[in-house]
């Protein structure tokens, strides 16, 4: 089984983002960038499938500027075999990315495409579902477990009230949720090895797809700040305040 | 001009997400969005459709009750939404797991860039949505002719579930895609209210030290009629299942009272609860960031404070 994993470069999840004072977006200059945490989980799962002998090859793809090569290298250091950069310096939104990924899928013919369930920058939670739709494939979103099952993929999904298990016809799309696995740290020898692994570049423009953003960001603002309240000295004090001041119990 | 709301339901009743999504739909309607119709798709969901008929300002309820909509598989529901979308300018769903799963799939088939998780309606084409786990708010204008929107339930009050008398239209099924099949569900059994709609939520973090210790929170939850939540740290440590998780990667809640116990208050957790009306934090570390957002903070050992709270609630 050939596995394709899509990865996104985002502001590191542990960085406190700052909104630019002109409202045009958030500050990205001199800010630590990393692979989106859910994409890391997707890469880890693909590498595990390879280690278990289920996956024959793991190809990692990223859409965006040249610097996304760094993110692809991170995935290669984790154990992916080769990379593809679909290069574009323009703003990409999930529908556009899904179209770009579709053309990579058509070229690579994977049996499984793994993605993170959402990116922690724009929080759209769309790309996997949209790619699946464009390909006319099945989808297993928010996966916490993946098993191979007689030519199908059995995926356990995190849903509102608990878990749901689906059998998916392959080829298929799976998006990773938090509990699917715990991603490894790349070892130094593997980081060195990754430098020699090939990354192919495809110019997004040359694919001739309509990937122009459909949503125009008019303004980005800080959410209203929450003021710290008061310290209470005891449970009795707390209960009194909740009953008589806040009137919530 | 018209609006289609895809209902969240449990066959015999509507889910609460539907009521807040309808609020957003009414706001769009007030800005010239037109009539509101509600789609109830499923298998054996006639009761939910009946309930939808009584929703205020709903003109028509579309009932698609058919075998292939059992368990609401995205591969089967999306084609139905695509077919219906022809007649609507807006398609709305709650941003619960069902909406998140189905709406983008339908949108891609319509060549529309959906707008996820809106928290405010500015005009017929402009909406506000949180980004970076709610650390910033993005005001976006959609250039698509049709707008597919998922609605964050905590940002819109639930409309009353009565007052309307919509007509009912029954739809034919659109067939089984054959792409996926449902094997089973493992739903968390609980007598307590659902996390995202509970009036009171009490959550435990890494400070709870073990899953067994959550029993002291359960006792307080039972007294307050509260739902039980947890931080990602507590889920990662294996104390409780993932569906307890409140935060950026879990559930977003905004109850009237949120009690955070043994939770330090990482950005990722705050993202899921900072819109709560009243926040209480109990933590023995007085430097914990959770105190910066808490209305009432108590610096104490939770293993003493929580049982004491349980007792105090009896009085």
Coordinates of C-alpha atoms in Angstrom, one line a residue:
Chain A
X1 CA 0.0 0.0 0.0
X2 CA 1.3 3.4 -1.0
X3 CA 0.7 6.2 1.5
X4 CA 0.6 10.0 0.7
X5 CA 0.7 12.4 3.7
X6 CA -0.1 16.0 3.4
X7 CA 1.7 18.4 5.8
X8 CA 1.3 22.1 6.6
X9 CA 3.8 24.6 8.0
X10 CA 2.2 26.7 10.7
X11 CA 3.2 29.0 13.6
X12 CA 4.4 26.6 16.4
X13 CA 1.5 25.5 18.5
X14 CA 3.1 26.7 21.7
X15 CA 3.8 30.2 20.5
X16 CA 1.4 32.8 21.7
X17 CA 0.2 34.5 18.5
X18 CA 0.1 38.3 18.3
X19 CA -2.4 40.1 16.1
X20 CA -0.8 42.8 14.0
X21 CA -1.9 46.3 15.0
X22 CA -3.2 47.1 11.5
X23 CA -5.6 44.2 11.6
X24 CA -4.2 42.5 8.5
X25 CA -3.3 39.3 10.2
X26 CA -1.1 37.8 12.9
X27 CA 2.6 38.5 13.3
X28 CA 4.7 35.8 11.5
X29 CA 8.0 37.6 11.3
X30 CA 10.7 36.0 13.6
X31 CA 8.1 33.5 14.9
X32 CA 9.0 29.9 15.3
X33 CA 7.3 27.8 12.6
X34 CA 6.7 24.0 12.9
X35 CA 4.8 21.2 11.3
X36 CA 1.1 21.4 12.2
X37 CA 0.7 19.0 15.2
X38 CA -2.1 17.0 13.5
X39 CA 0.0 16.6 10.4
X40 CA 2.8 15.2 12.6
X41 CA 0.4 12.6 13.9
X42 CA -0.5 11.8 10.2
X43 CA 3.2 11.4 9.3
X44 CA 3.8 9.2 12.4
X45 CA 0.9 6.9 11.4
X46 CA 2.2 6.6 7.8
X47 CA 5.7 5.7 9.1
X48 CA 4.2 3.1 11.5
X49 CA 2.3 1.6 8.7
X50 CA 5.5 1.3 6.8
X51 CA 7.3 -0.2 9.8
X52 CA 4.5 -2.8 10.1
X53 CA 5.0 -3.8 6.5
X54 CA 1.6 -2.5 5.5
X55 CA 2.8 0.6 3.7
X56 CA 5.3 0.1 0.9
X57 CA 6.2 3.8 0.4
X58 CA 5.4 7.0 2.3
X59 CA 5.4 10.2 0.2
X60 CA 4.9 13.5 1.9
X61 CA 3.5 16.6 0.2
X62 CA 3.1 20.2 1.2
X63 CA 1.6 23.1 -0.6
X64 CA 3.0 26.6 -0.2
X65 CA 6.2 28.6 -0.5
X66 CA 9.7 27.2 -1.0
X67 CA 10.3 27.3 2.8
X68 CA 7.8 24.5 3.2
X69 CA 10.7 22.2 2.2
X70 CA 11.7 22.5 5.9
X71 CA 8.5 20.9 7.0
X72 CA 8.8 18.2 4.3
X73 CA 12.4 17.5 5.6
X74 CA 11.0 17.1 9.1
X75 CA 8.6 14.4 7.8
X76 CA 11.4 12.8 5.9
X77 CA 13.5 12.7 9.1
X78 CA 10.5 11.0 10.9
X79 CA 10.7 8.2 8.2
X80 CA 8.9 9.3 5.1
X81 CA 10.7 8.2 1.9
X82 CA 10.4 11.3 -0.4
X83 CA 8.8 14.6 -0.7
X84 CA 6.8 16.7 -3.1
X85 CA 6.5 20.5 -2.8
X86 CA 3.6 22.1 -4.7
X87 CA 5.0 25.5 -4.8
X88 CA 2.9 28.7 -4.6
X89 CA 3.6 32.0 -3.0
X90 CA 0.0 33.0 -3.1
X91 CA -2.4 32.6 -0.2
X92 CA -4.0 29.1 -0.4
X93 CA -7.3 28.2 1.2
X94 CA -8.6 24.6 1.8
X95 CA -10.5 24.3 -1.4
X96 CA -7.5 25.4 -3.4
X97 CA -5.2 23.0 -1.5
X98 CA -7.6 20.2 -2.0
X99 CA -7.5 20.8 -5.7
X100 CA -3.7 20.8 -5.7
X101 CA -3.6 17.7 -3.6
X102 CA -6.0 16.0 -6.0
X103 CA -3.6 16.5 -8.9
X104 CA -0.7 15.0 -6.8
X105 CA -2.9 12.0 -5.9
X106 CA -3.8 11.5 -9.6
X107 CA -0.1 11.4 -10.4
X108 CA 1.1 9.3 -7.4
X109 CA -1.9 6.9 -7.2
X110 CA -1.7 6.3 -3.4
X111 CA -4.0 3.8 -1.7
X112 CA -4.3 6.0 1.4
X113 CA -3.9 9.7 1.9
X114 CA -3.4 10.8 5.5
X115 CA -3.9 14.4 6.7
X116 CA -4.2 16.1 10.0
X117 CA -7.9 16.8 10.9
X118 CA -7.2 20.5 11.0
X119 CA -4.4 23.0 11.0
X120 CA -3.9 25.0 14.2
X121 CA -3.5 28.3 12.3
X122 CA -6.8 28.8 10.4
X123 CA -8.7 26.0 12.2
X124 CA -10.7 25.2 9.1
X125 CA -11.0 21.4 9.4
X126 CA -11.9 21.0 5.8
X127 CA -9.0 19.9 3.5
X128 CA -9.3 16.1 4.0
X129 CA -13.0 16.1 3.5
X130 CA -12.7 18.3 0.4
X131 CA -10.0 16.2 -1.1
X132 CA -12.0 13.1 -0.6
X133 CA -15.0 14.7 -2.2
X134 CA -13.1 15.8 -5.3
X135 CA -11.6 12.3 -5.7
X136 CA -15.0 10.6 -5.1
X137 CA -13.3 8.5 -2.4
X138 CA -14.4 7.5 1.1
X139 CA -13.4 9.5 4.2
X140 CA -12.5 8.6 7.7
X141 CA -12.2 11.9 9.6
X142 CA -10.9 12.5 13.2
X143 CA -9.4 9.0 13.3
X144 CA -8.1 7.5 16.5
X145 CA -7.3 4.1 15.1
X146 CA -6.6 2.6 11.7
X147 CA -6.5 -1.1 10.9
X148 CA -6.3 -3.0 7.7
X149 CA -9.3 -5.3 7.1
X150 CA -9.7 -7.5 4.0
X151 CA -8.9 -4.9 1.4
X152 CA -10.7 -2.2 3.4
X153 CA -9.5 0.2 6.0
X154 CA -11.2 0.0 9.4
X155 CA -11.1 3.4 11.0
X156 CA -12.3 4.4 14.5
X157 CA -13.4 8.0 14.6
X158 CA -13.7 10.5 17.5
X159 CA -17.3 11.8 17.4
X160 CA -19.2 14.0 19.8
X161 CA -20.5 11.4 22.2
X162 CA -17.7 8.8 21.9
X163 CA -16.3 6.7 19.1
X164 CA -17.6 5.3 15.8
X165 CA -16.0 2.6 13.7
X166 CA -16.3 2.7 9.9
X167 CA -15.1 0.4 7.1
X168 CA -13.8 2.4 4.2
X169 CA -13.3 1.2 0.6
X170 CA -9.8 2.0 -0.6
X171 CA -8.3 4.2 -1.9
X172 CA -9.3 6.4 0.9
X173 CA -8.7 9.6 2.9
X174 CA -8.1 9.5 6.6
X175 CA -7.6 12.6 8.9
X176 CA -5.8 12.2 12.1
X177 CA -7.1 13.2 15.5
X178 CA -5.0 13.6 18.7
X179 CA -5.2 10.0 20.0
X180 CA -4.2 8.2 16.9
X181 CA -0.6 8.1 18.1
X182 CA 2.2 10.0 19.7
X183 CA 4.6 11.3 17.1
X184 CA 8.3 10.4 17.5
X185 CA 11.2 12.8 17.7
X186 CA 13.5 12.4 14.7
X187 CA 16.9 11.1 15.7
X188 CA 20.0 12.9 14.6
X189 CA 21.1 10.2 12.2
X190 CA 17.6 10.2 10.7
X191 CA 17.8 14.0 10.3
X192 CA 21.1 13.6 8.5
X193 CA 19.7 10.8 6.3
X194 CA 16.6 13.0 5.5
X195 CA 18.9 15.6 3.9
X196 CA 19.7 13.1 1.1
X197 CA 16.1 12.1 0.4
X198 CA 14.6 13.6 -2.7
X199 CA 12.1 16.5 -2.8
X200 CA 10.4 17.1 -6.1
X201 CA 9.0 20.6 -6.8
X202 CA 5.8 21.2 -8.8
X203 CA 4.8 24.7 -9.7
X204 CA 1.2 25.2 -8.6
X205 CA 0.6 27.7 -11.3
X206 CA 1.5 25.1 -14.0
X207 CA -1.3 22.8 -12.9
X208 CA -3.8 25.3 -14.3
X209 CA -6.3 25.0 -11.4
X210 CA -8.6 27.7 -10.0
X211 CA -6.9 28.0 -6.6
X212 CA -7.6 31.7 -6.0
X213 CA -8.9 32.4 -2.4
X214 CA -12.6 32.6 -2.1
X215 CA -12.6 34.1 1.3
X216 CA -11.3 37.6 1.7
X217 CA -9.9 38.4 5.1
X218 CA -11.2 41.9 5.9
X219 CA -9.8 42.2 9.4
X220 CA -8.1 40.1 12.1
X221 CA -8.6 41.3 15.7
X222 CA -7.8 40.3 19.2
X223 CA -10.7 38.6 21.0
X224 CA -12.1 40.6 23.9
X225 CA -9.7 40.1 26.8
X226 CA -10.9 38.4 30.0
X227 CA -10.1 40.2 33.2
X228 CA -8.7 38.2 36.0
X229 CA -11.1 38.2 38.9
X230 CA -10.6 37.8 42.6
X231 CA -8.9 35.3 44.8
X232 CA -11.1 33.6 47.4
X233 CA -9.7 32.4 50.7
X234 CA -11.8 29.3 51.3
X235 CA -14.5 27.0 49.8
X236 CA -17.1 28.7 52.0
X237 CA -16.1 32.1 50.5
X238 CA -16.2 30.6 47.0
X239 CA -19.7 29.0 47.4
X240 CA -21.0 32.3 48.9
X241 CA -19.7 34.3 46.0
X242 CA -21.1 31.8 43.4
X243 CA -24.5 31.9 45.1
X244 CA -24.8 35.6 46.0
X245 CA -22.5 37.5 43.7
X246 CA -22.4 35.5 40.5
X247 CA -25.7 33.8 41.1
X248 CA -24.8 30.8 39.1
X249 CA -25.6 28.1 41.6
Chain B
X1 CA -33.0 33.8 -1.5
X2 CA -33.3 31.1 1.0
X3 CA -31.4 29.2 3.7
X4 CA -31.1 25.5 4.4
X5 CA -30.2 24.4 7.9
X6 CA -29.0 20.8 8.2
X7 CA -30.3 19.5 11.5
X8 CA -28.3 17.7 14.1
X9 CA -30.6 15.1 15.6
X10 CA -30.8 11.8 17.4
X11 CA -33.7 10.5 15.4
X12 CA -36.4 11.1 18.0
X13 CA -35.3 14.6 19.0
X14 CA -33.3 17.5 17.6
X15 CA -29.8 18.1 18.9
X16 CA -29.1 21.4 20.6
X17 CA -26.7 22.4 17.8
X18 CA -29.7 22.8 15.6
X19 CA -31.2 25.4 17.8
X20 CA -28.1 27.6 17.8
X21 CA -27.6 27.1 14.1
X22 CA -31.1 28.3 13.6
X23 CA -30.3 31.4 15.5
X24 CA -27.5 32.1 13.1
X25 CA -29.8 31.4 10.2
X26 CA -32.4 33.8 11.5
X27 CA -29.7 36.5 11.7
X28 CA -28.8 35.8 8.1
X29 CA -32.5 35.9 7.2
X30 CA -32.8 39.3 8.9
X31 CA -30.0 40.6 6.6
X32 CA -31.9 39.5 3.5
X33 CA -31.2 35.8 3.5
X34 CA -34.8 34.8 2.8
X35 CA -36.8 31.8 4.0
X36 CA -35.4 29.2 6.3
X37 CA -35.8 25.5 5.6
X38 CA -34.5 22.6 7.8
X39 CA -33.2 19.3 6.5
X40 CA -33.6 16.3 8.7
X41 CA -31.7 13.4 7.1
X42 CA -31.4 10.0 8.7
X43 CA -33.0 6.6 9.1
X44 CA -36.1 6.6 11.4
X45 CA -35.9 10.3 12.0
X46 CA -39.5 11.3 11.5
X47 CA -39.9 12.4 15.1
X48 CA -36.9 14.8 14.8
X49 CA -38.6 16.2 11.7
X50 CA -41.8 16.7 13.6
X51 CA -39.8 18.6 16.3
X52 CA -38.2 20.7 13.6
X53 CA -41.7 21.7 12.3
X54 CA -42.3 23.6 15.5
X55 CA -39.1 25.7 15.3
X56 CA -39.7 29.4 15.0
X57 CA -39.4 31.1 11.6
X58 CA -38.9 27.8 9.8
X59 CA -41.0 27.7 6.6
X60 CA -40.4 24.1 5.6
X61 CA -38.9 20.9 6.9
X62 CA -37.4 18.5 4.5
X63 CA -37.4 14.9 5.7
X64 CA -35.0 12.5 4.0
X65 CA -35.7 9.3 5.9
X66 CA -33.9 6.5 4.1
X67 CA -31.7 3.5 4.8
X68 CA -28.5 5.1 3.3
X69 CA -28.7 8.0 5.8
X70 CA -28.4 5.6 8.7
X71 CA -25.4 6.9 10.9
X72 CA -25.2 9.9 8.6
X73 CA -22.2 8.7 6.6
X74 CA -20.6 11.7 4.9
X75 CA -20.3 9.9 1.6
X76 CA -24.1 9.4 1.5
X77 CA -25.3 12.6 3.0
X78 CA -23.1 15.0 1.0
X79 CA -24.7 14.1 -2.4
X80 CA -28.1 14.9 -0.8
X81 CA -26.9 18.3 0.4
X82 CA -25.4 19.0 -3.0
X83 CA -28.6 18.2 -4.7
X84 CA -30.7 20.4 -2.4
X85 CA -28.1 23.2 -2.4
X86 CA -29.2 24.0 -6.0
X87 CA -32.2 25.8 -4.5
X88 CA -30.5 27.7 -1.7
X89 CA -28.1 30.6 -1.2
X90 CA -27.0 29.4 2.2
X91 CA -26.4 26.0 3.7
X92 CA -25.8 26.0 7.4
X93 CA -24.8 23.2 9.9
X94 CA -23.7 23.1 13.4
X95 CA -20.0 22.7 13.8
X96 CA -20.3 19.5 15.7
X97 CA -18.6 16.4 14.4
X98 CA -21.5 15.7 11.9
X99 CA -21.3 19.1 10.4
X100 CA -17.5 19.2 10.3
X101 CA -17.5 15.8 8.5
X102 CA -20.2 16.5 5.9
X103 CA -20.3 20.2 5.1
X104 CA -16.8 20.5 3.5
X105 CA -17.4 17.4 1.5
X106 CA -20.6 18.9 0.0
X107 CA -18.8 22.2 -0.5
X108 CA -16.0 20.8 -2.5
X109 CA -18.6 19.1 -4.8
X110 CA -20.2 22.6 -5.3
X111 CA -16.8 24.3 -5.8
X112 CA -17.4 26.4 -2.7
X113 CA -14.9 27.4 0.0
X114 CA -16.9 26.8 3.2
X115 CA -16.7 29.1 6.2
X116 CA -16.1 27.0 9.4
X117 CA -17.2 27.7 12.9
X118 CA -18.6 31.2 12.6
X119 CA -19.2 33.1 15.8
X120 CA -20.9 36.2 14.4
X121 CA -22.9 37.2 11.3
X122 CA -21.8 40.7 10.1
X123 CA -23.8 40.8 6.8
X124 CA -25.1 38.4 4.1
X125 CA -21.5 37.6 3.0
X126 CA -19.3 38.6 5.9
X127 CA -18.8 36.5 9.0
X128 CA -16.5 36.3 12.0
X129 CA -14.6 33.1 12.9
X130 CA -12.0 32.3 15.4
X131 CA -8.5 31.4 14.2
X132 CA -5.5 30.2 16.2
X133 CA -7.7 28.5 18.7
X134 CA -9.6 31.6 19.4
X135 CA -6.5 33.7 20.0
X136 CA -7.6 35.9 17.1
X137 CA -10.9 36.6 15.3
X138 CA -10.9 36.7 11.6
X139 CA -13.6 38.7 9.7
X140 CA -14.0 37.1 6.3
X141 CA -16.1 38.0 3.2
X142 CA -17.1 35.1 1.0
X143 CA -16.9 35.6 -2.8
X144 CA -18.8 32.4 -3.5
X145 CA -22.3 32.6 -4.9
X146 CA -23.5 30.0 -2.4
X147 CA -22.3 30.0 1.1
X148 CA -21.7 26.9 3.2
X149 CA -21.3 27.7 6.8
X150 CA -20.7 25.8 10.0
X151 CA -21.9 27.5 13.2
X152 CA -20.2 27.4 16.5
X153 CA -23.0 26.5 18.9
X154 CA -21.6 28.4 21.9
X155 CA -21.6 31.7 20.1
X156 CA -25.3 31.7 19.3
X157 CA -28.1 31.3 21.9
X158 CA -30.4 28.4 21.3
X159 CA -33.7 29.5 19.9
X160 CA -36.9 28.3 21.6
X161 CA -37.9 24.9 20.2
X162 CA -41.5 26.1 19.7
X163 CA -43.7 28.6 18.1
X164 CA -43.4 27.5 14.5
X165 CA -45.6 25.4 12.2
X166 CA -43.6 24.5 9.2
X167 CA -44.9 22.4 6.4
X168 CA -43.3 19.0 5.8
X169 CA -41.9 17.7 2.6
X170 CA -40.6 14.2 2.2
X171 CA -37.6 13.5 0.0
X172 CA -36.4 10.5 -1.8
X173 CA -33.0 9.0 -0.9
X174 CA -30.1 9.7 -3.1
X175 CA -28.7 6.1 -2.8
X176 CA -25.8 4.4 -1.1
X177 CA -22.3 5.4 -2.3
X178 CA -21.0 2.0 -1.3
X179 CA -17.8 3.7 -0.2
X180 CA -18.2 3.3 3.5
X181 CA -20.1 1.3 6.0
X182 CA -20.8 1.7 9.7
X183 CA -19.4 -1.1 11.9
X184 CA -20.2 0.1 15.4
X185 CA -20.4 3.0 17.8
X186 CA -19.1 3.2 21.3
X187 CA -20.9 6.1 23.0
X188 CA -19.9 7.2 26.4
X189 CA -22.7 6.3 28.7
X190 CA -23.5 9.1 31.1
X191 CA -26.4 10.4 33.2
X192 CA -24.8 13.8 33.1
X193 CA -25.6 16.6 30.6
X194 CA -23.7 16.8 27.4
X195 CA -20.4 18.7 27.7
X196 CA -21.0 21.3 25.0
X197 CA -24.5 22.2 26.2
X198 CA -24.3 21.8 30.0
X199 CA -25.1 24.9 32.2
X200 CA -22.2 23.9 34.5
X201 CA -19.0 22.1 33.6
X202 CA -16.4 20.9 36.0
X203 CA -13.0 19.8 34.5
X204 CA -10.0 18.1 35.8
X205 CA -6.4 18.4 34.7
X206 CA -3.1 16.8 35.3
X207 CA -3.3 17.8 38.9
X208 CA -6.0 15.0 39.3
X209 CA -3.1 12.5 39.2
X210 CA -5.2 9.6 38.1
X211 CA -8.5 8.7 36.4
X212 CA -9.8 7.2 39.7
X213 CA -9.5 10.5 41.3
X214 CA -12.0 12.0 38.9
X215 CA -14.6 10.4 41.2
X216 CA -14.3 13.4 43.5
X217 CA -15.2 15.7 40.6
X218 CA -18.1 13.4 39.7
X219 CA -19.6 13.9 43.1
X220 CA -19.5 17.6 42.7
X221 CA -20.8 17.3 39.2
X222 CA -23.8 15.3 40.4
X223 CA -24.6 18.0 43.0
X224 CA -24.5 20.7 40.4
X225 CA -26.0 18.8 37.5
X226 CA -22.8 19.5 35.7
X227 CA -21.0 17.9 32.8
X228 CA -17.5 16.5 33.4
X229 CA -14.6 17.7 31.3
X230 CA -10.8 17.5 31.2
X231 CA -7.7 19.2 29.9
X232 CA -5.7 17.7 27.1
X233 CA -3.0 16.9 29.7
X234 CA -5.5 14.7 31.6
X235 CA -6.6 13.0 28.3
X236 CA -3.0 12.5 27.2
X237 CA -2.1 11.0 30.6
X238 CA -4.9 8.5 30.0
X239 CA -7.0 9.6 33.0
X240 CA -10.2 10.0 31.0
X241 CA -11.4 9.4 27.4
X242 CA -10.9 12.0 24.6
X243 CA -14.5 13.0 24.4
X244 CA -14.0 14.7 27.8
X245 CA -11.4 17.1 26.3
X246 CA -12.1 20.8 26.5
X247 CA -9.7 22.9 24.4
X248 CA -8.5 23.8 21.0
X249 CA -8.2 20.2 19.9
X250 CA -11.3 19.1 21.9
X251 CA -14.6 20.6 22.6
X252 CA -15.4 24.3 22.9
X253 CA -17.7 25.0 25.8
X254 CA -19.2 28.2 27.2
X255 CA -21.3 27.3 30.2
X256 CA -22.6 29.7 32.8
X257 CA -20.2 28.2 35.3
X258 CA -16.9 26.5 34.5
X259 CA -14.9 25.0 37.4
X260 CA -11.3 24.2 36.5
X261 CA -9.6 21.8 39.0
X262 CA -5.9 21.1 38.9
X263 CA -5.7 22.7 35.4
X264 CA -2.7 25.0 34.8
X265 CA -4.4 26.8 31.9
X266 CA -2.4 26.1 28.8
X267 CA -3.3 28.3 25.8
X268 CA -4.8 25.2 24.2
X269 CA -7.2 24.7 27.1
X270 CA -8.2 28.3 27.6
X271 CA -9.2 28.3 23.9
X272 CA -11.9 25.8 24.8
X273 CA -13.5 27.5 27.8
X274 CA -12.6 31.2 28.0
X275 CA -16.1 32.2 26.8
X276 CA -17.7 30.7 29.9
X277 CA -19.7 33.2 31.9
X278 CA -18.1 32.5 35.3
X279 CA -14.8 30.7 35.6
X280 CA -13.6 29.2 38.9
X281 CA -10.1 27.9 39.2
X282 CA -8.8 25.6 42.0
X283 CA -5.1 25.0 41.8
X284 CA -2.3 24.7 44.3
X285 CA 0.1 26.6 42.1
X286 CA -0.7 30.3 42.6
X287 CA 1.3 31.2 39.5
X288 CA -0.9 29.0 37.2
X289 CA -2.1 30.9 34.1
X290 CA -5.6 29.7 34.7
X291 CA -5.9 32.3 37.5
X292 CA -5.5 35.1 34.9
X293 CA -8.9 34.2 33.3
X294 CA -10.7 33.0 36.5
X295 CA -13.4 35.1 38.1
X296 CA -12.8 33.3 41.3
X297 CA -9.5 31.7 42.1
X298 CA -8.8 29.4 45.0
X299 CA -5.2 28.5 45.7
X300 CA -5.6 25.1 47.5
X301 CA -4.8 21.4 47.4
X302 CA -7.7 20.1 45.2
X303 CA -7.9 16.8 47.2
X304 CA -9.0 18.9 50.2
X305 CA -10.9 21.6 48.4
X306 CA -13.0 19.5 46.1
X307 CA -14.5 17.2 48.9
X308 CA -15.1 20.4 50.9
X309 CA -16.9 22.0 48.0
X310 CA -19.1 18.9 47.7
X311 CA -20.0 19.2 51.3
X312 CA -20.6 22.9 51.1
X313 CA -23.0 22.4 48.2
X314 CA -25.2 20.3 50.6
X315 CA -25.8 23.2 52.8

